[in-house]
Amino acid sequence: MERAIYNMSQVNIHPSWNNVLKDEFEKSYFTELTSFVRDEYKKGEVYPPGSQIFAAFDHCAYDDVKVVILGQDPYHGLKQANGLCFSVSKEVRIPPSLQNIYKELQTDLGKEIPTHGDLQHWAEQGVLMLNATLTVRKGQAASHQGKGWEEFTDSVIKLLSEEKTGLVFLLWGNYAKRKGEVIDREKHLVLEAAHPSPLSAYNGFFGCHHFSQANQYLLLQGEEEIKW
């Protein structure tokens, strides 16, 4: 793990992102961040596994990005986090927020609710599933906030907004909405709703129809729709 986070050439990340983010990786804040994360993995249990820290970038190449979903923190429970926001490995129980995402998907597109919570197939179709913070201590939510990850992911969002056109950004909850303020809404479709957690899903997430709206927009851009 230490080598993977300390030496960016060893990280599991699609080569297209390495080229695009090369300058970001060389900034002083990122050097400090990698040192902090390396030490955290040495001292205790940190999620996701080191090889999956950049899974969002590994399973969705820069050139393939069509949709961006913004999350906040990785899951901090045992074996939950797999590097994709809202997603969990197949053998892990589906978390409440993802259960609500599936319910909305069923209402919106008539999809059957999956039996597992692994969303890698979304990522492989061009959905960048980006948490604001890419690592977390076991059992300690938000424990890696304010260490540099937010600056890194802000830069990713700004880069996508500036360098691409016709993307769909799904911003669920106030945190994601604030983080998405840098997005150029004349070039991209930005869809906002309440967070899908049980505490807020009934306040505007259920019934948002973001999945069908995203696909309709992609088709207008001449892109293939996402098989959600």
PDB file of C-alpha atoms in Angstrom:
ATOM      1  CA  MET A   1       0.000   0.000   0.000  1.00  0.00           C
ATOM      2  CA  GLU A   2       2.738   2.472   0.919  1.00  0.00           C
ATOM      3  CA  ARG A   3       4.305   2.212  -2.507  1.00  0.00           C
ATOM      4  CA  ALA A   4       0.928   2.577  -4.251  1.00  0.00           C
ATOM      5  CA  ILE A   5      -0.040   5.871  -2.622  1.00  0.00           C
ATOM      6  CA  TYR A   6       3.460   7.284  -2.352  1.00  0.00           C
ATOM      7  CA  ASN A   7       4.486   6.653  -5.952  1.00  0.00           C
ATOM      8  CA  MET A   8       1.772   7.779  -8.339  1.00  0.00           C
ATOM      9  CA  SER A   9       3.177   5.556 -11.104  1.00  0.00           C
ATOM     10  CA  GLN A  10       2.154   2.529  -9.001  1.00  0.00           C
ATOM     11  CA  VAL A  11      -1.464   3.586  -8.416  1.00  0.00           C
ATOM     12  CA  ASN A  12      -4.274   1.721 -10.184  1.00  0.00           C
ATOM     13  CA  ILE A  13      -5.532   4.552 -12.346  1.00  0.00           C
ATOM     14  CA  HIS A  14      -6.351   4.694 -16.051  1.00  0.00           C
ATOM     15  CA  PRO A  15      -3.386   6.172 -17.982  1.00  0.00           C
ATOM     16  CA  SER A  16      -5.605   8.883 -19.475  1.00  0.00           C
ATOM     17  CA  TRP A  17      -6.021  10.405 -15.983  1.00  0.00           C
ATOM     18  CA  ASN A  18      -2.299  10.206 -15.249  1.00  0.00           C
ATOM     19  CA  ASN A  19      -1.680  12.444 -18.237  1.00  0.00           C
ATOM     20  CA  VAL A  20      -4.471  14.896 -17.396  1.00  0.00           C
ATOM     21  CA  LEU A  21      -3.690  15.142 -13.665  1.00  0.00           C
ATOM     22  CA  LYS A  22       0.094  15.016 -13.842  1.00  0.00           C
ATOM     23  CA  ASP A  23       0.505  18.643 -12.731  1.00  0.00           C
ATOM     24  CA  GLU A  24      -1.946  18.144  -9.850  1.00  0.00           C
ATOM     25  CA  PHE A  25      -0.026  15.114  -8.606  1.00  0.00           C
ATOM     26  CA  GLU A  26       3.141  17.216  -8.453  1.00  0.00           C
ATOM     27  CA  LYS A  27       1.712  20.033  -6.318  1.00  0.00           C
ATOM     28  CA  SER A  28       2.941  20.417  -2.745  1.00  0.00           C
ATOM     29  CA  TYR A  29      -0.486  19.784  -1.151  1.00  0.00           C
ATOM     30  CA  PHE A  30      -0.703  16.437  -2.939  1.00  0.00           C
ATOM     31  CA  THR A  31       2.748  15.443  -1.742  1.00  0.00           C
ATOM     32  CA  GLU A  32       1.639  16.203   1.821  1.00  0.00           C
ATOM     33  CA  LEU A  33      -1.607  14.308   1.246  1.00  0.00           C
ATOM     34  CA  THR A  34       0.151  11.178   0.002  1.00  0.00           C
ATOM     35  CA  SER A  35       2.455  11.273   3.016  1.00  0.00           C
ATOM     36  CA  PHE A  36      -0.514  11.559   5.376  1.00  0.00           C
ATOM     37  CA  VAL A  37      -2.410   8.712   3.689  1.00  0.00           C
ATOM     38  CA  ARG A  38       0.654   6.465   3.624  1.00  0.00           C
ATOM     39  CA  ASP A  39       1.117   6.971   7.366  1.00  0.00           C
ATOM     40  CA  GLU A  40      -2.578   6.315   8.033  1.00  0.00           C
ATOM     41  CA  TYR A  41      -2.428   2.944   6.270  1.00  0.00           C
ATOM     42  CA  LYS A  42       0.663   2.077   8.312  1.00  0.00           C
ATOM     43  CA  LYS A  43      -0.968   2.977  11.640  1.00  0.00           C
ATOM     44  CA  GLY A  44      -4.348   1.281  11.291  1.00  0.00           C
ATOM     45  CA  GLU A  45      -7.161   0.085   9.071  1.00  0.00           C
ATOM     46  CA  VAL A  46      -8.126   2.513   6.327  1.00  0.00           C
ATOM     47  CA  TYR A  47     -10.716   2.141   3.570  1.00  0.00           C
ATOM     48  CA  PRO A  48     -10.895   1.448   0.722  1.00  0.00           C
ATOM     49  CA  PRO A  49      -8.033  -1.025   0.155  1.00  0.00           C
ATOM     50  CA  GLY A  50      -4.989   0.759  -1.245  1.00  0.00           C
ATOM     51  CA  SER A  51      -5.446  -0.672  -4.723  1.00  0.00           C
ATOM     52  CA  GLN A  52      -8.957   0.833  -4.899  1.00  0.00           C
ATOM     53  CA  ILE A  53      -8.265   4.400  -3.735  1.00  0.00           C
ATOM     54  CA  PHE A  54      -8.440   5.653  -7.319  1.00  0.00           C
ATOM     55  CA  ALA A  55     -10.982   3.098  -8.550  1.00  0.00           C
ATOM     56  CA  ALA A  56     -13.276   5.876  -9.818  1.00  0.00           C
ATOM     57  CA  PHE A  57     -10.484   6.943 -12.166  1.00  0.00           C
ATOM     58  CA  ASP A  58      -9.369   3.410 -12.965  1.00  0.00           C
ATOM     59  CA  HIS A  59     -12.744   2.107 -14.163  1.00  0.00           C
ATOM     60  CA  CYS A  60     -13.757   5.284 -16.012  1.00  0.00           C
ATOM     61  CA  ALA A  61     -11.193   6.715 -18.429  1.00  0.00           C
ATOM     62  CA  TYR A  62     -10.970  10.489 -18.806  1.00  0.00           C
ATOM     63  CA  ASP A  63     -11.998  10.328 -22.469  1.00  0.00           C
ATOM     64  CA  ASP A  64     -15.056   8.235 -21.609  1.00  0.00           C
ATOM     65  CA  VAL A  65     -16.612  10.443 -18.900  1.00  0.00           C
ATOM     66  CA  LYS A  66     -20.272  11.204 -19.614  1.00  0.00           C
ATOM     67  CA  VAL A  67     -21.785  11.496 -16.137  1.00  0.00           C
ATOM     68  CA  VAL A  68     -20.305  12.578 -12.805  1.00  0.00           C
ATOM     69  CA  ILE A  69     -21.869  11.543  -9.491  1.00  0.00           C
ATOM     70  CA  LEU A  70     -20.475  13.325  -6.443  1.00  0.00           C
ATOM     71  CA  GLY A  71     -20.327  11.638  -3.061  1.00  0.00           C
ATOM     72  CA  GLN A  72     -18.715  12.790   0.161  1.00  0.00           C
ATOM     73  CA  ASP A  73     -16.821  10.169   2.173  1.00  0.00           C
ATOM     74  CA  PRO A  74     -16.060   6.499   1.492  1.00  0.00           C
ATOM     75  CA  TYR A  75     -18.051   4.036   3.568  1.00  0.00           C
ATOM     76  CA  HIS A  76     -16.191   3.400   6.832  1.00  0.00           C
ATOM     77  CA  GLY A  77     -17.623  -0.035   7.656  1.00  0.00           C
ATOM     78  CA  LEU A  78     -15.821  -3.337   7.173  1.00  0.00           C
ATOM     79  CA  LYS A  79     -15.278  -4.188   3.479  1.00  0.00           C
ATOM     80  CA  GLN A  80     -17.835  -1.613   2.326  1.00  0.00           C
ATOM     81  CA  ALA A  81     -15.798   0.971   0.413  1.00  0.00           C
ATOM     82  CA  ASN A  82     -14.556  -0.015  -3.042  1.00  0.00           C
ATOM     83  CA  GLY A  83     -13.449   3.371  -4.393  1.00  0.00           C
ATOM     84  CA  LEU A  84     -16.710   4.246  -6.171  1.00  0.00           C
ATOM     85  CA  CYS A  85     -19.135   6.585  -4.416  1.00  0.00           C
ATOM     86  CA  PHE A  86     -22.311   4.896  -3.134  1.00  0.00           C
ATOM     87  CA  SER A  87     -21.019   1.504  -4.337  1.00  0.00           C
ATOM     88  CA  VAL A  88     -20.097  -1.552  -2.267  1.00  0.00           C
ATOM     89  CA  SER A  89     -18.596  -4.915  -3.161  1.00  0.00           C
ATOM     90  CA  LYS A  90     -21.013  -7.658  -4.186  1.00  0.00           C
ATOM     91  CA  GLU A  91     -20.745  -9.638  -0.967  1.00  0.00           C
ATOM     92  CA  VAL A  92     -21.586  -6.592   1.202  1.00  0.00           C
ATOM     93  CA  ARG A  93     -25.117  -5.700   2.276  1.00  0.00           C
ATOM     94  CA  ILE A  94     -26.565  -2.829   0.240  1.00  0.00           C
ATOM     95  CA  PRO A  95     -26.380   0.399   2.331  1.00  0.00           C
ATOM     96  CA  PRO A  96     -29.562   2.453   2.913  1.00  0.00           C
ATOM     97  CA  SER A  97     -28.574   5.312   0.564  1.00  0.00           C
ATOM     98  CA  LEU A  98     -27.924   2.896  -2.276  1.00  0.00           C
ATOM     99  CA  GLN A  99     -31.189   1.097  -1.545  1.00  0.00           C
ATOM    100  CA  ASN A 100     -32.935   4.434  -2.075  1.00  0.00           C
ATOM    101  CA  ILE A 101     -30.993   5.066  -5.276  1.00  0.00           C
ATOM    102  CA  TYR A 102     -32.221   1.701  -6.529  1.00  0.00           C
ATOM    103  CA  LYS A 103     -35.810   2.577  -5.532  1.00  0.00           C
ATOM    104  CA  GLU A 104     -35.649   5.799  -7.529  1.00  0.00           C
ATOM    105  CA  LEU A 105     -34.124   3.936 -10.450  1.00  0.00           C
ATOM    106  CA  GLN A 106     -37.015   1.472 -10.352  1.00  0.00           C
ATOM    107  CA  THR A 107     -39.595   4.268 -10.252  1.00  0.00           C
ATOM    108  CA  ASP A 108     -37.841   6.315 -12.928  1.00  0.00           C
ATOM    109  CA  LEU A 109     -36.901   3.640 -15.456  1.00  0.00           C
ATOM    110  CA  GLY A 110     -38.772   0.553 -14.310  1.00  0.00           C
ATOM    111  CA  LYS A 111     -35.530  -1.266 -13.505  1.00  0.00           C
ATOM    112  CA  GLU A 112     -35.530  -4.277 -11.239  1.00  0.00           C
ATOM    113  CA  ILE A 113     -33.726  -3.629  -7.962  1.00  0.00           C
ATOM    114  CA  PRO A 114     -30.329  -5.378  -8.110  1.00  0.00           C
ATOM    115  CA  THR A 115     -29.349  -8.010  -5.566  1.00  0.00           C
ATOM    116  CA  HIS A 116     -25.944  -6.418  -4.912  1.00  0.00           C
ATOM    117  CA  GLY A 117     -24.467  -2.941  -4.579  1.00  0.00           C
ATOM    118  CA  ASP A 118     -21.461  -3.074  -6.913  1.00  0.00           C
ATOM    119  CA  LEU A 119     -21.789  -0.166  -9.364  1.00  0.00           C
ATOM    120  CA  GLN A 120     -18.647  -0.843 -11.375  1.00  0.00           C
ATOM    121  CA  HIS A 121     -20.764  -1.437 -14.481  1.00  0.00           C
ATOM    122  CA  TRP A 122     -21.863   2.206 -14.265  1.00  0.00           C
ATOM    123  CA  ALA A 123     -18.256   3.381 -14.105  1.00  0.00           C
ATOM    124  CA  GLU A 124     -17.294   1.280 -17.104  1.00  0.00           C
ATOM    125  CA  GLN A 125     -19.975   3.062 -19.165  1.00  0.00           C
ATOM    126  CA  GLY A 126     -18.587   6.516 -18.419  1.00  0.00           C
ATOM    127  CA  VAL A 127     -19.988   7.381 -14.986  1.00  0.00           C
ATOM    128  CA  LEU A 128     -17.285   8.961 -12.811  1.00  0.00           C
ATOM    129  CA  MET A 129     -18.341   8.032  -9.283  1.00  0.00           C
ATOM    130  CA  LEU A 130     -16.300  10.506  -7.300  1.00  0.00           C
ATOM    131  CA  ASN A 131     -16.165  10.909  -3.546  1.00  0.00           C
ATOM    132  CA  ALA A 132     -14.898  14.265  -2.290  1.00  0.00           C
ATOM    133  CA  THR A 133     -12.554  12.390   0.067  1.00  0.00           C
ATOM    134  CA  LEU A 134     -10.995   9.183  -1.228  1.00  0.00           C
ATOM    135  CA  THR A 135      -9.949   7.524   2.034  1.00  0.00           C
ATOM    136  CA  VAL A 136     -11.283   7.143   5.588  1.00  0.00           C
ATOM    137  CA  ARG A 137     -10.281   5.424   8.846  1.00  0.00           C
ATOM    138  CA  LYS A 138     -12.241   2.337   9.831  1.00  0.00           C
ATOM    139  CA  GLY A 139     -15.310   3.343  11.803  1.00  0.00           C
ATOM    140  CA  GLN A 140     -14.478   7.062  11.782  1.00  0.00           C
ATOM    141  CA  ALA A 141     -16.570   9.032   9.305  1.00  0.00           C
ATOM    142  CA  ALA A 142     -14.936  12.171   7.888  1.00  0.00           C
ATOM    143  CA  SER A 143     -11.585  11.245   9.482  1.00  0.00           C
ATOM    144  CA  HIS A 144      -9.639  12.133   6.319  1.00  0.00           C
ATOM    145  CA  GLN A 145     -11.468  15.348   5.521  1.00  0.00           C
ATOM    146  CA  GLY A 146      -9.425  18.544   5.406  1.00  0.00           C
ATOM    147  CA  LYS A 147      -6.191  16.749   4.479  1.00  0.00           C
ATOM    148  CA  GLY A 148      -6.090  17.636   0.794  1.00  0.00           C
ATOM    149  CA  TRP A 149      -8.495  15.262  -0.881  1.00  0.00           C
ATOM    150  CA  GLU A 150     -11.117  17.985  -1.289  1.00  0.00           C
ATOM    151  CA  GLU A 151      -8.631  20.232  -3.082  1.00  0.00           C
ATOM    152  CA  PHE A 152      -7.767  17.377  -5.403  1.00  0.00           C
ATOM    153  CA  THR A 153     -11.370  16.477  -6.223  1.00  0.00           C
ATOM    154  CA  ASP A 154     -12.315  20.156  -6.636  1.00  0.00           C
ATOM    155  CA  SER A 155      -9.562  20.351  -9.257  1.00  0.00           C
ATOM    156  CA  VAL A 156     -10.943  17.280 -11.015  1.00  0.00           C
ATOM    157  CA  ILE A 157     -14.441  18.783 -11.173  1.00  0.00           C
ATOM    158  CA  LYS A 158     -13.128  22.124 -12.420  1.00  0.00           C
ATOM    159  CA  LEU A 159     -10.999  20.385 -15.041  1.00  0.00           C
ATOM    160  CA  LEU A 160     -13.931  18.360 -16.341  1.00  0.00           C
ATOM    161  CA  SER A 161     -16.139  21.450 -16.440  1.00  0.00           C
ATOM    162  CA  GLU A 162     -13.563  23.506 -18.337  1.00  0.00           C
ATOM    163  CA  GLU A 163     -12.151  20.916 -20.713  1.00  0.00           C
ATOM    164  CA  LYS A 164     -15.298  19.007 -21.666  1.00  0.00           C
ATOM    165  CA  THR A 165     -18.795  19.841 -22.880  1.00  0.00           C
ATOM    166  CA  GLY A 166     -22.088  18.003 -22.570  1.00  0.00           C
ATOM    167  CA  LEU A 167     -21.485  16.179 -19.293  1.00  0.00           C
ATOM    168  CA  VAL A 168     -24.193  15.365 -16.758  1.00  0.00           C
ATOM    169  CA  PHE A 169     -23.432  16.155 -13.118  1.00  0.00           C
ATOM    170  CA  LEU A 170     -25.649  14.530 -10.477  1.00  0.00           C
ATOM    171  CA  LEU A 171     -25.464  16.500  -7.228  1.00  0.00           C
ATOM    172  CA  TRP A 172     -27.321  14.822  -4.375  1.00  0.00           C
ATOM    173  CA  GLY A 173     -27.413  16.692  -1.079  1.00  0.00           C
ATOM    174  CA  ASN A 174     -26.131  20.077   0.043  1.00  0.00           C
ATOM    175  CA  TYR A 175     -22.490  19.019   0.225  1.00  0.00           C
ATOM    176  CA  ALA A 176     -22.470  17.917  -3.413  1.00  0.00           C
ATOM    177  CA  LYS A 177     -24.361  21.033  -4.475  1.00  0.00           C
ATOM    178  CA  ARG A 178     -21.739  23.278  -2.861  1.00  0.00           C
ATOM    179  CA  LYS A 179     -18.929  21.292  -4.402  1.00  0.00           C
ATOM    180  CA  GLY A 180     -20.592  21.627  -7.804  1.00  0.00           C
ATOM    181  CA  GLU A 181     -20.737  25.421  -7.749  1.00  0.00           C
ATOM    182  CA  VAL A 182     -17.663  25.589 -10.034  1.00  0.00           C
ATOM    183  CA  ILE A 183     -19.429  23.717 -12.847  1.00  0.00           C
ATOM    184  CA  ASP A 184     -20.226  25.725 -15.991  1.00  0.00           C
ATOM    185  CA  ARG A 185     -23.966  25.208 -16.351  1.00  0.00           C
ATOM    186  CA  GLU A 186     -24.039  26.614 -19.854  1.00  0.00           C
ATOM    187  CA  LYS A 187     -21.836  23.742 -21.061  1.00  0.00           C
ATOM    188  CA  HIS A 188     -23.183  20.900 -18.932  1.00  0.00           C
ATOM    189  CA  LEU A 189     -26.410  19.555 -17.460  1.00  0.00           C
ATOM    190  CA  VAL A 190     -26.409  19.864 -13.665  1.00  0.00           C
ATOM    191  CA  LEU A 191     -29.160  17.960 -11.850  1.00  0.00           C
ATOM    192  CA  GLU A 192     -29.637  18.599  -8.133  1.00  0.00           C
ATOM    193  CA  ALA A 193     -31.716  16.761  -5.549  1.00  0.00           C
ATOM    194  CA  ALA A 194     -31.772  15.869  -1.875  1.00  0.00           C
ATOM    195  CA  HIS A 195     -29.331  13.236  -0.667  1.00  0.00           C
ATOM    196  CA  PRO A 196     -30.616   9.651  -1.025  1.00  0.00           C
ATOM    197  CA  SER A 197     -30.013   8.831   2.644  1.00  0.00           C
ATOM    198  CA  PRO A 198     -33.095   7.768   4.658  1.00  0.00           C
ATOM    199  CA  LEU A 199     -32.924  11.109   6.486  1.00  0.00           C
ATOM    200  CA  SER A 200     -33.528  13.169   3.352  1.00  0.00           C
ATOM    201  CA  ALA A 201     -34.628  10.978   0.422  1.00  0.00           C
ATOM    202  CA  TYR A 202     -38.297  11.936   0.898  1.00  0.00           C
ATOM    203  CA  ASN A 203     -37.368  15.628   0.750  1.00  0.00           C
ATOM    204  CA  GLY A 204     -36.653  15.656  -2.959  1.00  0.00           C
ATOM    205  CA  PHE A 205     -34.590  12.668  -3.995  1.00  0.00           C
ATOM    206  CA  PHE A 206     -37.500  10.339  -4.618  1.00  0.00           C
ATOM    207  CA  GLY A 207     -39.191  11.499  -7.788  1.00  0.00           C
ATOM    208  CA  CYS A 208     -36.190  13.471  -9.115  1.00  0.00           C
ATOM    209  CA  HIS A 209     -36.021  11.327 -12.307  1.00  0.00           C
ATOM    210  CA  HIS A 210     -32.309  12.046 -12.677  1.00  0.00           C
ATOM    211  CA  PHE A 211     -31.549   8.769 -14.438  1.00  0.00           C
ATOM    212  CA  SER A 212     -34.013   9.304 -17.265  1.00  0.00           C
ATOM    213  CA  GLN A 213     -33.075  12.986 -17.568  1.00  0.00           C
ATOM    214  CA  ALA A 214     -29.396  12.088 -17.802  1.00  0.00           C
ATOM    215  CA  ASN A 215     -30.051   9.560 -20.550  1.00  0.00           C
ATOM    216  CA  GLN A 216     -32.263  11.946 -22.511  1.00  0.00           C
ATOM    217  CA  TYR A 217     -29.538  14.587 -22.396  1.00  0.00           C
ATOM    218  CA  LEU A 218     -26.836  12.123 -23.442  1.00  0.00           C
ATOM    219  CA  LEU A 219     -28.887  11.048 -26.428  1.00  0.00           C
ATOM    220  CA  LEU A 220     -29.258  14.700 -27.461  1.00  0.00           C
ATOM    221  CA  GLN A 221     -25.461  14.983 -27.304  1.00  0.00           C
ATOM    222  CA  GLY A 222     -25.132  12.008 -29.650  1.00  0.00           C
ATOM    223  CA  GLU A 223     -23.908   9.753 -26.840  1.00  0.00           C
ATOM    224  CA  GLU A 224     -25.117   6.317 -25.833  1.00  0.00           C
ATOM    225  CA  GLU A 225     -27.355   6.303 -22.795  1.00  0.00           C
ATOM    226  CA  ILE A 226     -26.219   4.684 -19.572  1.00  0.00           C
ATOM    227  CA  LYS A 227     -27.552   1.205 -18.809  1.00  0.00           C
ATOM    228  CA  TRP A 228     -28.259   1.995 -15.183  1.00  0.00           C
TER     229      TRP A 228
END
